[in-house]
mmCIF file of C-alpha atoms in Angstrom:
data_model
loop_
_atom_site.group_PDB
_atom_site.id
_atom_site.type_symbol
_atom_site.label_atom_id
_atom_site.label_comp_id
_atom_site.label_asym_id
_atom_site.label_seq_id
_atom_site.Cartn_x
_atom_site.Cartn_y
_atom_site.Cartn_z
ATOM 1 C CA UNK A 1 42.063 -111.045 -92.956
ATOM 2 C CA UNK A 2 41.092 -114.684 -92.900
ATOM 3 C CA UNK A 3 38.996 -116.938 -95.060
ATOM 4 C CA UNK A 4 38.042 -120.612 -95.078
ATOM 5 C CA UNK A 5 37.104 -122.879 -97.945
ATOM 6 C CA UNK A 6 35.398 -126.183 -97.310
ATOM 7 C CA UNK A 7 35.391 -128.419 -100.355
ATOM 8 C CA UNK A 8 32.107 -130.231 -100.820
ATOM 9 C CA UNK A 9 28.894 -128.888 -99.370
ATOM 10 C CA UNK A 10 27.693 -132.499 -99.008
ATOM 11 C CA UNK A 11 29.773 -135.580 -98.319
ATOM 12 C CA UNK A 12 28.245 -139.054 -98.219
ATOM 13 C CA UNK A 13 30.049 -142.095 -96.786
ATOM 14 C CA UNK A 14 29.004 -145.576 -95.788
ATOM 15 C CA UNK A 15 28.834 -146.543 -92.150
ATOM 16 C CA UNK A 16 32.253 -147.869 -91.155
ATOM 17 C CA UNK A 17 34.070 -146.033 -93.952
ATOM 18 C CA UNK A 18 36.681 -143.301 -93.638
ATOM 19 C CA UNK A 19 35.406 -139.777 -93.184
ATOM 20 C CA UNK A 20 37.434 -136.988 -94.806
ATOM 21 C CA UNK A 21 36.191 -133.404 -94.712
ATOM 22 C CA UNK A 22 38.412 -130.865 -96.405
ATOM 23 C CA UNK A 23 39.268 -127.413 -95.163
ATOM 24 C CA UNK A 24 41.690 -124.863 -96.595
ATOM 25 C CA UNK A 25 42.317 -121.524 -94.985
ATOM 26 C CA UNK A 26 43.884 -118.187 -95.723
ATOM 27 C CA UNK A 27 45.308 -116.051 -92.955
ATOM 28 C CA UNK A 28 47.635 -113.075 -92.763
ATOM 29 C CA UNK A 29 48.733 -114.075 -89.260
ATOM 30 C CA UNK A 30 49.496 -117.459 -87.680
ATOM 31 C CA UNK A 31 46.084 -119.064 -87.609
ATOM 32 C CA UNK A 32 44.096 -120.697 -84.897
ATOM 33 C CA UNK A 33 41.985 -123.402 -86.505
ATOM 34 C CA UNK A 34 38.826 -125.094 -85.309
ATOM 35 C CA UNK A 35 36.317 -127.730 -86.344
ATOM 36 C CA UNK A 36 32.797 -127.457 -84.972
ATOM 37 C CA UNK A 37 29.860 -129.819 -85.411
ATOM 38 C CA UNK A 38 26.213 -128.776 -85.518
ATOM 39 C CA UNK A 39 23.421 -131.293 -85.095
ATOM 40 C CA UNK A 40 19.955 -130.355 -86.395
ATOM 41 C CA UNK A 41 18.386 -127.468 -84.502
ATOM 42 C CA UNK A 42 21.260 -127.274 -82.062
ATOM 43 C CA UNK A 43 24.201 -125.013 -81.335
ATOM 44 C CA UNK A 44 27.818 -125.586 -82.286
ATOM 45 C CA UNK A 45 30.023 -128.022 -80.433
ATOM 46 C CA UNK A 46 33.795 -127.947 -80.644
ATOM 47 C CA UNK A 47 35.317 -131.099 -82.133
ATOM 48 C CA UNK A 48 38.953 -130.026 -81.990
ATOM 49 C CA UNK A 49 41.272 -127.081 -82.365
ATOM 50 C CA UNK A 50 44.812 -126.219 -83.383
ATOM 51 C CA UNK A 51 46.584 -123.317 -81.729
ATOM 52 C CA UNK A 52 50.288 -124.133 -81.531
ATOM 53 C CA UNK A 53 52.468 -127.194 -81.087
ATOM 54 C CA UNK A 54 51.635 -130.635 -82.400
ATOM 55 C CA UNK A 55 50.159 -130.448 -85.872
ATOM 56 C CA UNK A 56 48.071 -133.606 -85.512
ATOM 57 C CA UNK A 57 45.170 -132.785 -83.255
ATOM 58 C CA UNK A 58 42.816 -135.324 -81.722
ATOM 59 C CA UNK A 59 39.287 -134.365 -80.822
ATOM 60 C CA UNK A 60 36.099 -135.843 -79.491
ATOM 61 C CA UNK A 61 34.149 -138.737 -80.999
ATOM 62 C CA UNK A 62 37.230 -140.202 -82.705
ATOM 63 C CA UNK A 63 37.886 -137.232 -85.001
ATOM 64 C CA UNK A 64 41.296 -135.820 -85.734
ATOM 65 C CA UNK A 65 42.769 -133.154 -87.984
ATOM 66 C CA UNK A 66 46.219 -132.295 -89.225
ATOM 67 C CA UNK A 67 47.496 -128.750 -89.653
ATOM 68 C CA UNK A 68 49.617 -128.495 -92.795
ATOM 69 C CA UNK A 69 51.054 -125.025 -93.111
ATOM 70 C CA UNK A 70 52.605 -125.660 -96.529
ATOM 71 C CA UNK A 71 49.227 -126.678 -97.912
ATOM 72 C CA UNK A 72 47.214 -124.210 -95.775
ATOM 73 C CA UNK A 73 44.955 -127.104 -94.909
ATOM 74 C CA UNK A 74 43.258 -128.496 -91.825
ATOM 75 C CA UNK A 75 41.351 -131.557 -93.009
ATOM 76 C CA UNK A 76 39.141 -133.492 -90.610
ATOM 77 C CA UNK A 77 39.202 -137.292 -90.561
ATOM 78 C CA UNK A 78 37.645 -140.207 -88.743
ATOM 79 C CA UNK A 79 38.676 -143.791 -89.494
ATOM 80 C CA UNK A 80 35.217 -145.331 -89.230
ATOM 81 C CA UNK A 81 31.959 -143.442 -89.683
ATOM 82 C CA UNK A 82 29.030 -143.994 -87.384
ATOM 83 C CA UNK A 83 25.402 -143.134 -88.044
ATOM 84 C CA UNK A 84 25.528 -140.634 -85.191
ATOM 85 C CA UNK A 85 28.186 -138.626 -87.091
ATOM 86 C CA UNK A 86 25.566 -137.324 -89.511
ATOM 87 C CA UNK A 87 25.590 -133.553 -88.992
ATOM 88 C CA UNK A 88 26.874 -130.245 -90.358
ATOM 89 C CA UNK A 89 30.592 -129.646 -89.908
ATOM 90 C CA UNK A 90 32.211 -126.234 -89.892
ATOM 91 C CA UNK A 91 35.859 -125.333 -90.210
ATOM 92 C CA UNK A 92 36.823 -121.968 -88.732
ATOM 93 C CA UNK A 93 39.883 -119.758 -88.449
ATOM 94 C CA UNK A 94 40.811 -116.960 -86.091
ATOM 95 C CA UNK A 95 43.719 -114.584 -85.776
ATOM 96 C CA UNK A 96 43.587 -114.756 -82.011
ATOM 97 C CA UNK A 97 42.672 -112.300 -79.303
ATOM 98 C CA UNK A 98 39.071 -111.177 -79.340
ATOM 99 C CA UNK A 99 38.748 -111.971 -83.040
ATOM 100 C CA UNK A 100 35.567 -113.607 -84.061
ATOM 101 C CA UNK A 101 35.742 -116.874 -85.925
ATOM 102 C CA UNK A 102 35.630 -116.856 -89.706
ATOM 103 C CA UNK A 103 33.691 -119.920 -90.767
ATOM 104 C CA UNK A 104 33.627 -121.976 -93.911
ATOM 105 C CA UNK A 105 30.266 -122.635 -95.533
ATOM 106 C CA UNK A 106 29.937 -125.991 -93.851
ATOM 107 C CA UNK A 107 29.876 -129.589 -95.037
ATOM 108 C CA UNK A 108 26.804 -131.737 -94.529
ATOM 109 C CA UNK A 109 27.949 -135.260 -93.688
ATOM 110 C CA UNK A 110 25.572 -138.044 -94.682
ATOM 111 C CA UNK A 111 26.114 -141.567 -93.405
ATOM 112 C CA UNK A 112 24.703 -144.372 -95.551
ATOM 113 C CA UNK A 113 23.724 -147.560 -93.704
ATOM 114 C CA UNK B 1 24.692 -125.825 -65.508
ATOM 115 C CA UNK B 2 24.281 -124.355 -68.987
ATOM 116 C CA UNK B 3 27.500 -122.595 -69.969
ATOM 117 C CA UNK B 4 26.071 -120.148 -72.523
ATOM 118 C CA UNK B 5 22.342 -119.566 -72.485
ATOM 119 C CA UNK B 6 20.120 -117.519 -74.754
ATOM 120 C CA UNK B 7 16.541 -116.359 -74.449
ATOM 121 C CA UNK B 8 14.226 -116.720 -76.159
ATOM 122 C CA UNK B 9 14.873 -119.897 -78.108
ATOM 123 C CA UNK B 10 12.273 -118.980 -80.725
ATOM 124 C CA UNK B 11 11.066 -115.542 -81.726
ATOM 125 C CA UNK B 12 8.319 -114.906 -84.265
ATOM 126 C CA UNK B 13 7.446 -111.293 -84.916
ATOM 127 C CA UNK B 14 6.125 -108.857 -87.476
ATOM 128 C CA UNK B 15 8.153 -106.607 -89.744
ATOM 129 C CA UNK B 16 8.860 -103.242 -88.178
ATOM 130 C CA UNK B 17 8.842 -104.485 -84.592
ATOM 131 C CA UNK B 18 11.702 -104.087 -82.135
ATOM 132 C CA UNK B 19 12.985 -107.173 -80.300
ATOM 133 C CA UNK B 20 15.801 -108.203 -77.981
ATOM 134 C CA UNK B 21 17.718 -111.423 -77.512
ATOM 135 C CA UNK B 22 19.511 -112.057 -74.240
ATOM 136 C CA UNK B 23 22.708 -114.006 -73.678
ATOM 137 C CA UNK B 24 24.374 -115.048 -70.456
ATOM 138 C CA UNK B 25 27.515 -117.079 -69.798
ATOM 139 C CA UNK B 26 28.575 -118.597 -66.494
ATOM 140 C CA UNK B 27 32.086 -119.591 -67.588
ATOM 141 C CA UNK B 28 33.804 -116.486 -66.246
ATOM 142 C CA UNK B 29 34.923 -115.528 -69.755
ATOM 143 C CA UNK B 30 35.860 -111.962 -70.610
ATOM 144 C CA UNK B 31 34.809 -111.954 -74.273
ATOM 145 C CA UNK B 32 31.405 -112.492 -75.835
ATOM 146 C CA UNK B 33 30.221 -112.623 -79.428
ATOM 147 C CA UNK B 34 27.138 -112.560 -81.611
ATOM 148 C CA UNK B 35 26.958 -114.587 -84.820
ATOM 149 C CA UNK B 36 24.248 -114.813 -87.451
ATOM 150 C CA UNK B 37 23.488 -118.076 -89.284
ATOM 151 C CA UNK B 38 21.453 -117.600 -92.433
ATOM 152 C CA UNK B 39 19.094 -120.002 -94.152
ATOM 153 C CA UNK B 40 22.028 -121.596 -95.993
ATOM 154 C CA UNK B 41 23.678 -122.244 -92.629
ATOM 155 C CA UNK B 42 26.438 -119.697 -93.280
ATOM 156 C CA UNK B 43 27.798 -118.314 -89.997
ATOM 157 C CA UNK B 44 29.109 -114.774 -89.767
ATOM 158 C CA UNK B 45 30.471 -112.772 -86.859
ATOM 159 C CA UNK B 46 28.454 -109.682 -86.012
ATOM 160 C CA UNK B 47 29.984 -108.290 -82.821
ATOM 161 C CA UNK B 48 32.504 -109.108 -80.154
ATOM 162 C CA UNK B 49 32.865 -107.543 -76.737
ATOM 163 C CA UNK B 50 35.901 -107.828 -74.491
ATOM 164 C CA UNK B 51 35.427 -106.742 -70.883
ATOM 165 C CA UNK B 52 32.272 -104.867 -71.901
ATOM 166 C CA UNK B 53 34.125 -102.991 -74.646
ATOM 167 C CA UNK B 54 33.090 -103.327 -78.285
ATOM 168 C CA UNK B 55 35.947 -104.908 -80.253
ATOM 169 C CA UNK B 56 34.413 -106.062 -83.518
ATOM 170 C CA UNK B 57 31.506 -104.500 -85.306
ATOM 171 C CA UNK B 58 31.208 -106.101 -88.690
ATOM 172 C CA UNK B 59 29.140 -104.563 -91.470
ATOM 173 C CA UNK B 60 25.897 -104.937 -89.611
ATOM 174 C CA UNK B 61 23.028 -102.455 -90.052
ATOM 175 C CA UNK B 62 22.851 -99.968 -87.202
ATOM 176 C CA UNK B 63 19.381 -101.335 -86.447
ATOM 177 C CA UNK B 64 21.352 -103.959 -84.524
ATOM 178 C CA UNK B 65 22.700 -102.709 -81.214
ATOM 179 C CA UNK B 66 24.568 -104.935 -78.768
ATOM 180 C CA UNK B 67 24.634 -104.065 -75.104
ATOM 181 C CA UNK B 68 26.891 -105.560 -72.453
ATOM 182 C CA UNK B 69 25.776 -104.618 -68.937
ATOM 183 C CA UNK B 70 28.531 -106.788 -67.439
ATOM 184 C CA UNK B 71 31.073 -109.383 -68.558
ATOM 185 C CA UNK B 72 28.576 -112.219 -68.192
ATOM 186 C CA UNK B 73 25.878 -110.731 -70.414
ATOM 187 C CA UNK B 74 25.663 -109.583 -74.005
ATOM 188 C CA UNK B 75 22.238 -108.691 -75.311
ATOM 189 C CA UNK B 76 21.251 -107.945 -78.886
ATOM 190 C CA UNK B 77 18.558 -105.406 -79.646
ATOM 191 C CA UNK B 78 17.121 -105.175 -83.138
ATOM 192 C CA UNK B 79 15.039 -102.199 -84.268
ATOM 193 C CA UNK B 80 12.609 -102.091 -87.168
ATOM 194 C CA UNK B 81 12.886 -105.773 -88.012
ATOM 195 C CA UNK B 82 13.033 -106.715 -91.687
ATOM 196 C CA UNK B 83 12.293 -109.977 -93.474
ATOM 197 C CA UNK B 84 16.019 -110.452 -94.128
ATOM 198 C CA UNK B 85 16.721 -110.497 -90.405
ATOM 199 C CA UNK B 86 15.166 -113.951 -90.201
ATOM 200 C CA UNK B 87 18.001 -116.236 -89.136
ATOM 201 C CA UNK B 88 19.448 -118.094 -86.199
ATOM 202 C CA UNK B 89 21.468 -115.887 -83.886
ATOM 203 C CA UNK B 90 24.177 -117.491 -81.784
ATOM 204 C CA UNK B 91 25.894 -116.049 -78.775
ATOM 205 C CA UNK B 92 29.358 -117.312 -77.842
ATOM 206 C CA UNK B 93 31.988 -116.625 -75.216
ATOM 207 C CA UNK B 94 35.687 -117.234 -74.741
ATOM 208 C CA UNK B 95 38.594 -116.268 -72.546
ATOM 209 C CA UNK B 96 41.180 -114.150 -74.305
ATOM 210 C CA UNK B 97 44.803 -114.073 -73.231
ATOM 211 C CA UNK B 98 48.179 -113.241 -74.693
ATOM 212 C CA UNK B 99 48.980 -116.876 -75.418
ATOM 213 C CA UNK B 100 46.286 -117.127 -78.029
ATOM 214 C CA UNK B 101 42.746 -117.975 -78.897
ATOM 215 C CA UNK B 102 40.772 -120.034 -76.462
ATOM 216 C CA UNK B 103 37.776 -122.063 -77.496
ATOM 217 C CA UNK B 104 34.577 -120.179 -78.175
ATOM 218 C CA UNK B 105 31.589 -121.811 -76.507
ATOM 219 C CA UNK B 106 28.283 -121.356 -78.273
ATOM 220 C CA UNK B 107 24.789 -120.985 -76.964
ATOM 221 C CA UNK B 108 21.870 -123.011 -78.363
ATOM 222 C CA UNK B 109 20.778 -120.250 -80.724
ATOM 223 C CA UNK B 110 17.712 -118.045 -81.090
ATOM 224 C CA UNK B 111 15.591 -118.753 -84.153
ATOM 225 C CA UNK B 112 14.135 -115.460 -85.347
ATOM 226 C CA UNK B 113 11.359 -115.426 -87.916
ATOM 227 C CA UNK B 114 10.138 -112.088 -89.230
ATOM 228 C CA UNK B 115 6.759 -112.175 -90.960
#
């Protein structure tokens, strides 16, 4: 069984500041980890994913995340926030195969001008 | 060119009615999923189908019945709609192989409102 905890339902940063969205997971098997972004009234778009190999994963729009097995974490970062980054961000875990994704409760990212 | 499409985009209906949501993917994937997103934006897997075979059936009321006529389609039929069924329903697809979990691609969602 898997579970995901996203710390902070709302995160507010200033434009140009570092974005850090936290995600911790629990998995009984080697996890596959994902970050998705959801803009208002839209579907989910993949930002990045970790399956195997390099633990630092780069995604779209300047985001990256680091898989830390010892900390069971997969935090999402971006060096400099842009107004267009304002959205809902979801961390998800899967055990592989035809497993569905288990999502965290989401973090609403607010960008202050 | 839409990879995963859903119809309708919006669905407003009365309690007790029966409705269907259709999903199609043109990515050649062998696995399709239905997720429900509630009013607090929490996303939960409902079903997954691999090569038209039901793989996951989470604790969903049996009023919900998925049907996969072929690998490219996964429809969701809901009987006797209840107020609590109001949500956004997302279809997704992915390619499954022994090496691991491929990306799940999501449709735009169907916003269901039960009055």
